[in-house]
């Protein structure tokens, strides 16, 4: 299957340095995004490390260190003072790459080969806007009033993803996971035809 999204930590690491995670719009300029030096604002990123700054060592006893994203860190955890790395990092320094370079270029697509995404998995919603959708197999998105506007990037954010179809009256939560995702586009717009003539029928989002 082909996605514009990290699905596991290793893929996220590669994406952080070299790729975009969302579908590009050919007419749009790339919009590189940089995280602040403190890292991403994901609450799962480093909650104990942040609590340590406010509470001191007691924070290490209150949080679950195993749930932190150590493999992204460019620093050593404050809660493991006896653990040392020659490079001074607990992980792959992905946070530093995101800050120093970019979180990705929306012109680049990356491939992930496996069985696909389980959209019922709790963490899958993080990929909702990142997964590639093939406009060659899709009609133009409609707004809440059922109107098309001659473009796939309906919300004009520089990328084409599920958000452009979020108010389309034709699209519903077909897989019943509580939100719209690319799988719902597959369910709604598959027509058993190879609309983009690339040899793959209904390759709306992966194949």
mmCIF file of C-alpha atoms in Angstrom:
data_model
loop_
_atom_site.group_PDB
_atom_site.id
_atom_site.type_symbol
_atom_site.label_atom_id
_atom_site.label_comp_id
_atom_site.label_asym_id
_atom_site.label_seq_id
_atom_site.Cartn_x
_atom_site.Cartn_y
_atom_site.Cartn_z
ATOM 1 C CA UNK A 1 0.000 0.000 0.000
ATOM 2 C CA UNK A 2 1.097 3.606 -0.463
ATOM 3 C CA UNK A 3 0.692 6.217 2.217
ATOM 4 C CA UNK A 4 1.841 9.667 3.120
ATOM 5 C CA UNK A 5 2.214 8.748 6.772
ATOM 6 C CA UNK A 6 4.453 7.115 9.324
ATOM 7 C CA UNK A 7 2.923 3.912 10.649
ATOM 8 C CA UNK A 8 5.658 2.783 13.013
ATOM 9 C CA UNK A 9 8.382 4.632 14.861
ATOM 10 C CA UNK A 10 11.103 3.809 12.334
ATOM 11 C CA UNK A 11 9.036 5.144 9.466
ATOM 12 C CA UNK A 12 8.241 8.244 11.497
ATOM 13 C CA UNK A 13 11.952 8.765 12.009
ATOM 14 C CA UNK A 14 12.674 8.588 8.296
ATOM 15 C CA UNK A 15 9.749 10.854 7.535
ATOM 16 C CA UNK A 16 10.972 13.453 9.986
ATOM 17 C CA UNK A 17 14.164 14.017 8.056
ATOM 18 C CA UNK A 18 13.375 13.230 4.443
ATOM 19 C CA UNK A 19 9.707 13.138 3.565
ATOM 20 C CA UNK A 20 6.325 14.697 3.737
ATOM 21 C CA UNK A 21 3.479 12.975 5.417
ATOM 22 C CA UNK A 22 0.585 14.345 3.426
ATOM 23 C CA UNK A 23 -0.651 14.382 -0.146
ATOM 24 C CA UNK A 24 0.799 17.243 -2.174
ATOM 25 C CA UNK A 25 -0.998 19.654 -4.413
ATOM 26 C CA UNK A 26 1.033 20.064 -7.581
ATOM 27 C CA UNK A 27 0.442 23.801 -7.759
ATOM 28 C CA UNK A 28 1.306 24.445 -4.130
ATOM 29 C CA UNK A 29 4.718 25.447 -2.848
ATOM 30 C CA UNK A 30 6.154 23.155 -0.166
ATOM 31 C CA UNK A 31 5.463 24.406 3.305
ATOM 32 C CA UNK A 32 8.235 23.135 5.569
ATOM 33 C CA UNK A 33 7.277 23.096 9.209
ATOM 34 C CA UNK A 34 9.682 23.191 12.115
ATOM 35 C CA UNK A 35 8.945 22.171 15.670
ATOM 36 C CA UNK A 36 10.195 24.324 18.514
ATOM 37 C CA UNK A 37 13.408 23.144 20.130
ATOM 38 C CA UNK A 38 11.350 21.636 22.961
ATOM 39 C CA UNK A 39 9.946 19.031 20.614
ATOM 40 C CA UNK A 40 6.447 18.335 19.328
ATOM 41 C CA UNK A 41 3.384 19.209 21.406
ATOM 42 C CA UNK A 42 2.090 15.633 21.364
ATOM 43 C CA UNK A 43 1.085 14.907 24.996
ATOM 44 C CA UNK A 44 2.637 11.445 24.714
ATOM 45 C CA UNK A 45 6.003 12.804 23.600
ATOM 46 C CA UNK A 46 7.690 13.576 26.931
ATOM 47 C CA UNK A 47 5.133 14.106 29.726
ATOM 48 C CA UNK A 48 7.404 12.865 32.516
ATOM 49 C CA UNK A 49 10.351 14.917 31.298
ATOM 50 C CA UNK A 50 8.177 18.024 31.268
ATOM 51 C CA UNK A 51 6.756 17.224 34.691
ATOM 52 C CA UNK A 52 10.306 16.849 36.005
ATOM 53 C CA UNK A 53 11.021 20.479 35.144
ATOM 54 C CA UNK A 54 8.097 21.559 37.310
ATOM 55 C CA UNK A 55 8.114 18.964 40.098
ATOM 56 C CA UNK A 56 11.633 17.618 40.260
ATOM 57 C CA UNK A 57 12.559 13.938 40.728
ATOM 58 C CA UNK A 58 9.163 13.068 42.204
ATOM 59 C CA UNK A 59 7.725 13.215 38.685
ATOM 60 C CA UNK A 60 9.674 10.075 37.816
ATOM 61 C CA UNK A 61 7.623 8.093 40.301
ATOM 62 C CA UNK A 62 4.295 9.401 39.046
ATOM 63 C CA UNK A 63 4.492 8.900 35.288
ATOM 64 C CA UNK A 64 4.886 5.849 33.107
ATOM 65 C CA UNK A 65 8.328 6.144 31.558
ATOM 66 C CA UNK A 66 7.697 3.189 29.263
ATOM 67 C CA UNK A 67 5.033 5.159 27.410
ATOM 68 C CA UNK A 68 7.323 8.048 26.523
ATOM 69 C CA UNK A 69 8.820 8.347 23.036
ATOM 70 C CA UNK A 70 12.426 7.819 24.120
ATOM 71 C CA UNK A 71 13.423 6.673 20.659
ATOM 72 C CA UNK A 72 12.873 10.244 19.375
ATOM 73 C CA UNK A 73 14.935 11.990 22.082
ATOM 74 C CA UNK A 74 18.095 13.980 21.415
ATOM 75 C CA UNK A 75 18.733 14.020 25.156
ATOM 76 C CA UNK A 76 19.054 11.585 28.042
ATOM 77 C CA UNK A 77 16.104 11.187 30.361
ATOM 78 C CA UNK A 78 16.288 13.101 33.630
ATOM 79 C CA UNK A 79 14.744 10.065 35.315
ATOM 80 C CA UNK A 80 17.646 7.783 34.394
ATOM 81 C CA UNK A 81 20.693 9.683 35.688
ATOM 82 C CA UNK A 82 22.926 6.594 35.623
ATOM 83 C CA UNK A 83 22.252 5.816 31.970
ATOM 84 C CA UNK A 84 24.662 7.468 29.565
ATOM 85 C CA UNK A 85 25.099 7.457 25.805
ATOM 86 C CA UNK A 86 28.254 8.708 24.038
ATOM 87 C CA UNK A 87 26.120 11.023 21.960
ATOM 88 C CA UNK A 88 24.096 12.213 24.925
ATOM 89 C CA UNK A 89 20.835 11.019 23.390
ATOM 90 C CA UNK A 90 18.328 8.408 24.501
ATOM 91 C CA UNK A 91 17.053 7.980 20.958
ATOM 92 C CA UNK A 92 17.587 8.936 17.330
ATOM 93 C CA UNK A 93 17.488 12.725 17.899
ATOM 94 C CA UNK A 94 14.382 12.994 15.766
ATOM 95 C CA UNK A 95 13.192 15.973 17.794
ATOM 96 C CA UNK A 96 16.383 17.794 16.829
ATOM 97 C CA UNK A 97 15.938 16.868 13.163
ATOM 98 C CA UNK A 98 12.372 18.188 13.229
ATOM 99 C CA UNK A 99 13.552 21.436 14.785
ATOM 100 C CA UNK A 100 16.748 21.951 12.787
ATOM 101 C CA UNK A 101 15.536 20.841 9.373
ATOM 102 C CA UNK A 102 11.837 20.177 8.791
ATOM 103 C CA UNK A 103 9.060 17.744 9.607
ATOM 104 C CA UNK A 104 8.694 16.969 5.924
ATOM 105 C CA UNK A 105 8.152 18.245 2.405
ATOM 106 C CA UNK A 106 4.562 17.848 1.180
ATOM 107 C CA UNK A 107 5.794 17.094 -2.359
ATOM 108 C CA UNK A 108 7.284 13.745 -1.334
ATOM 109 C CA UNK A 109 5.344 10.495 -1.005
ATOM 110 C CA UNK A 110 6.634 7.551 0.963
ATOM 111 C CA UNK A 111 5.539 3.945 0.608
ATOM 112 C CA UNK A 112 4.652 1.573 3.406
ATOM 113 C CA UNK A 113 4.297 -2.070 2.403
ATOM 114 C CA UNK A 114 2.206 -4.181 4.744
ATOM 115 C CA UNK A 115 -1.405 -5.169 5.288
ATOM 116 C CA UNK A 116 -2.564 -1.582 5.766
ATOM 117 C CA UNK A 117 -3.836 0.520 8.652
ATOM 118 C CA UNK A 118 -6.306 -0.767 11.200
ATOM 119 C CA UNK A 119 -8.464 2.324 11.541
ATOM 120 C CA UNK A 120 -9.935 0.982 14.771
ATOM 121 C CA UNK A 121 -6.523 1.034 16.463
ATOM 122 C CA UNK A 122 -6.505 3.885 19.033
ATOM 123 C CA UNK A 123 -3.375 5.472 17.605
ATOM 124 C CA UNK A 124 -4.568 5.330 14.010
ATOM 125 C CA UNK A 125 -6.369 8.651 14.198
ATOM 126 C CA UNK A 126 -2.978 10.357 14.252
ATOM 127 C CA UNK A 127 -2.688 9.205 10.633
ATOM 128 C CA UNK A 128 -6.088 10.524 9.577
ATOM 129 C CA UNK A 129 -4.692 13.501 7.673
ATOM 130 C CA UNK A 130 -1.367 11.929 6.709
ATOM 131 C CA UNK A 131 -2.370 9.027 4.496
ATOM 132 C CA UNK A 132 -2.092 9.445 0.750
ATOM 133 C CA UNK A 133 -5.284 9.677 -1.282
ATOM 134 C CA UNK A 134 -5.184 9.314 -5.053
ATOM 135 C CA UNK A 135 -7.167 12.105 -6.690
ATOM 136 C CA UNK A 136 -7.052 10.221 -10.010
ATOM 137 C CA UNK A 137 -9.569 7.759 -8.559
ATOM 138 C CA UNK A 138 -11.718 10.341 -6.795
ATOM 139 C CA UNK A 139 -14.284 12.958 -7.758
ATOM 140 C CA UNK A 140 -13.740 16.534 -6.685
ATOM 141 C CA UNK A 141 -14.735 17.071 -3.058
ATOM 142 C CA UNK A 142 -17.930 18.932 -2.252
ATOM 143 C CA UNK A 143 -18.558 21.448 0.489
ATOM 144 C CA UNK A 144 -21.345 21.116 3.057
ATOM 145 C CA UNK A 145 -23.831 22.548 0.565
ATOM 146 C CA UNK A 146 -22.950 19.960 -2.045
ATOM 147 C CA UNK A 147 -20.978 22.313 -4.275
ATOM 148 C CA UNK A 148 -17.654 21.616 -5.981
ATOM 149 C CA UNK A 149 -15.103 24.369 -6.442
ATOM 150 C CA UNK A 150 -12.905 23.027 -9.236
ATOM 151 C CA UNK A 151 -10.073 21.873 -6.966
ATOM 152 C CA UNK A 152 -9.159 18.890 -4.821
ATOM 153 C CA UNK A 153 -7.529 21.056 -2.157
ATOM 154 C CA UNK A 154 -10.924 22.324 -1.112
ATOM 155 C CA UNK A 155 -9.762 23.940 2.127
ATOM 156 C CA UNK A 156 -6.708 25.503 0.444
ATOM 157 C CA UNK A 157 -4.191 24.278 3.005
ATOM 158 C CA UNK A 158 -1.673 23.158 0.393
ATOM 159 C CA UNK A 159 -2.350 19.424 0.656
ATOM 160 C CA UNK A 160 -5.069 16.996 -0.358
ATOM 161 C CA UNK A 161 -6.270 14.712 2.409
ATOM 162 C CA UNK A 162 -9.429 13.555 4.143
ATOM 163 C CA UNK A 163 -10.040 17.080 5.474
ATOM 164 C CA UNK A 164 -11.011 18.184 1.983
ATOM 165 C CA UNK A 165 -13.880 15.667 2.063
ATOM 166 C CA UNK A 166 -14.811 16.163 5.707
ATOM 167 C CA UNK A 167 -18.034 18.083 4.896
ATOM 168 C CA UNK A 168 -18.829 16.272 1.655
ATOM 169 C CA UNK A 169 -22.455 15.075 2.021
ATOM 170 C CA UNK A 170 -21.612 11.919 0.051
ATOM 171 C CA UNK A 171 -19.000 10.739 2.551
ATOM 172 C CA UNK A 172 -19.926 9.003 5.802
ATOM 173 C CA UNK A 173 -18.202 7.032 8.534
ATOM 174 C CA UNK A 174 -18.540 3.756 6.634
ATOM 175 C CA UNK A 175 -16.198 1.772 8.870
ATOM 176 C CA UNK A 176 -17.927 3.045 12.045
ATOM 177 C CA UNK A 177 -14.780 4.059 13.904
ATOM 178 C CA UNK A 178 -16.116 7.454 14.948
ATOM 179 C CA UNK A 179 -14.382 9.732 12.438
ATOM 180 C CA UNK A 180 -13.751 10.085 8.732
ATOM 181 C CA UNK A 181 -10.601 8.523 7.320
ATOM 182 C CA UNK A 182 -9.333 7.454 3.868
ATOM 183 C CA UNK A 183 -10.972 4.056 4.244
ATOM 184 C CA UNK A 184 -14.332 5.842 4.156
ATOM 185 C CA UNK A 185 -13.379 7.308 0.777
ATOM 186 C CA UNK A 186 -12.592 3.811 -0.475
ATOM 187 C CA UNK A 187 -15.986 2.579 0.707
ATOM 188 C CA UNK A 188 -17.833 5.478 -0.883
ATOM 189 C CA UNK A 189 -16.073 5.980 -4.203
ATOM 190 C CA UNK A 190 -14.855 2.524 -5.272
ATOM 191 C CA UNK A 191 -16.504 1.842 -8.642
ATOM 192 C CA UNK A 192 -14.605 -1.249 -9.846
ATOM 193 C CA UNK A 193 -12.882 0.850 -12.513
ATOM 194 C CA UNK A 194 -9.306 1.953 -13.094
ATOM 195 C CA UNK A 195 -10.159 5.626 -13.398
ATOM 196 C CA UNK A 196 -6.578 6.860 -13.566
ATOM 197 C CA UNK A 197 -5.502 4.064 -15.960
ATOM 198 C CA UNK A 198 -2.466 3.059 -13.913
ATOM 199 C CA UNK A 199 -3.289 -0.644 -13.856
ATOM 200 C CA UNK A 200 -4.797 -0.663 -10.362
ATOM 201 C CA UNK A 201 -8.551 -0.645 -9.865
ATOM 202 C CA UNK A 202 -9.854 1.673 -7.136
ATOM 203 C CA UNK A 203 -6.415 2.479 -5.696
ATOM 204 C CA UNK A 204 -7.932 5.383 -3.816
ATOM 205 C CA UNK A 205 -5.637 5.015 -0.822
ATOM 206 C CA UNK A 206 -3.228 2.142 -1.181
ATOM 207 C CA UNK A 207 -4.032 -0.995 -3.144
#
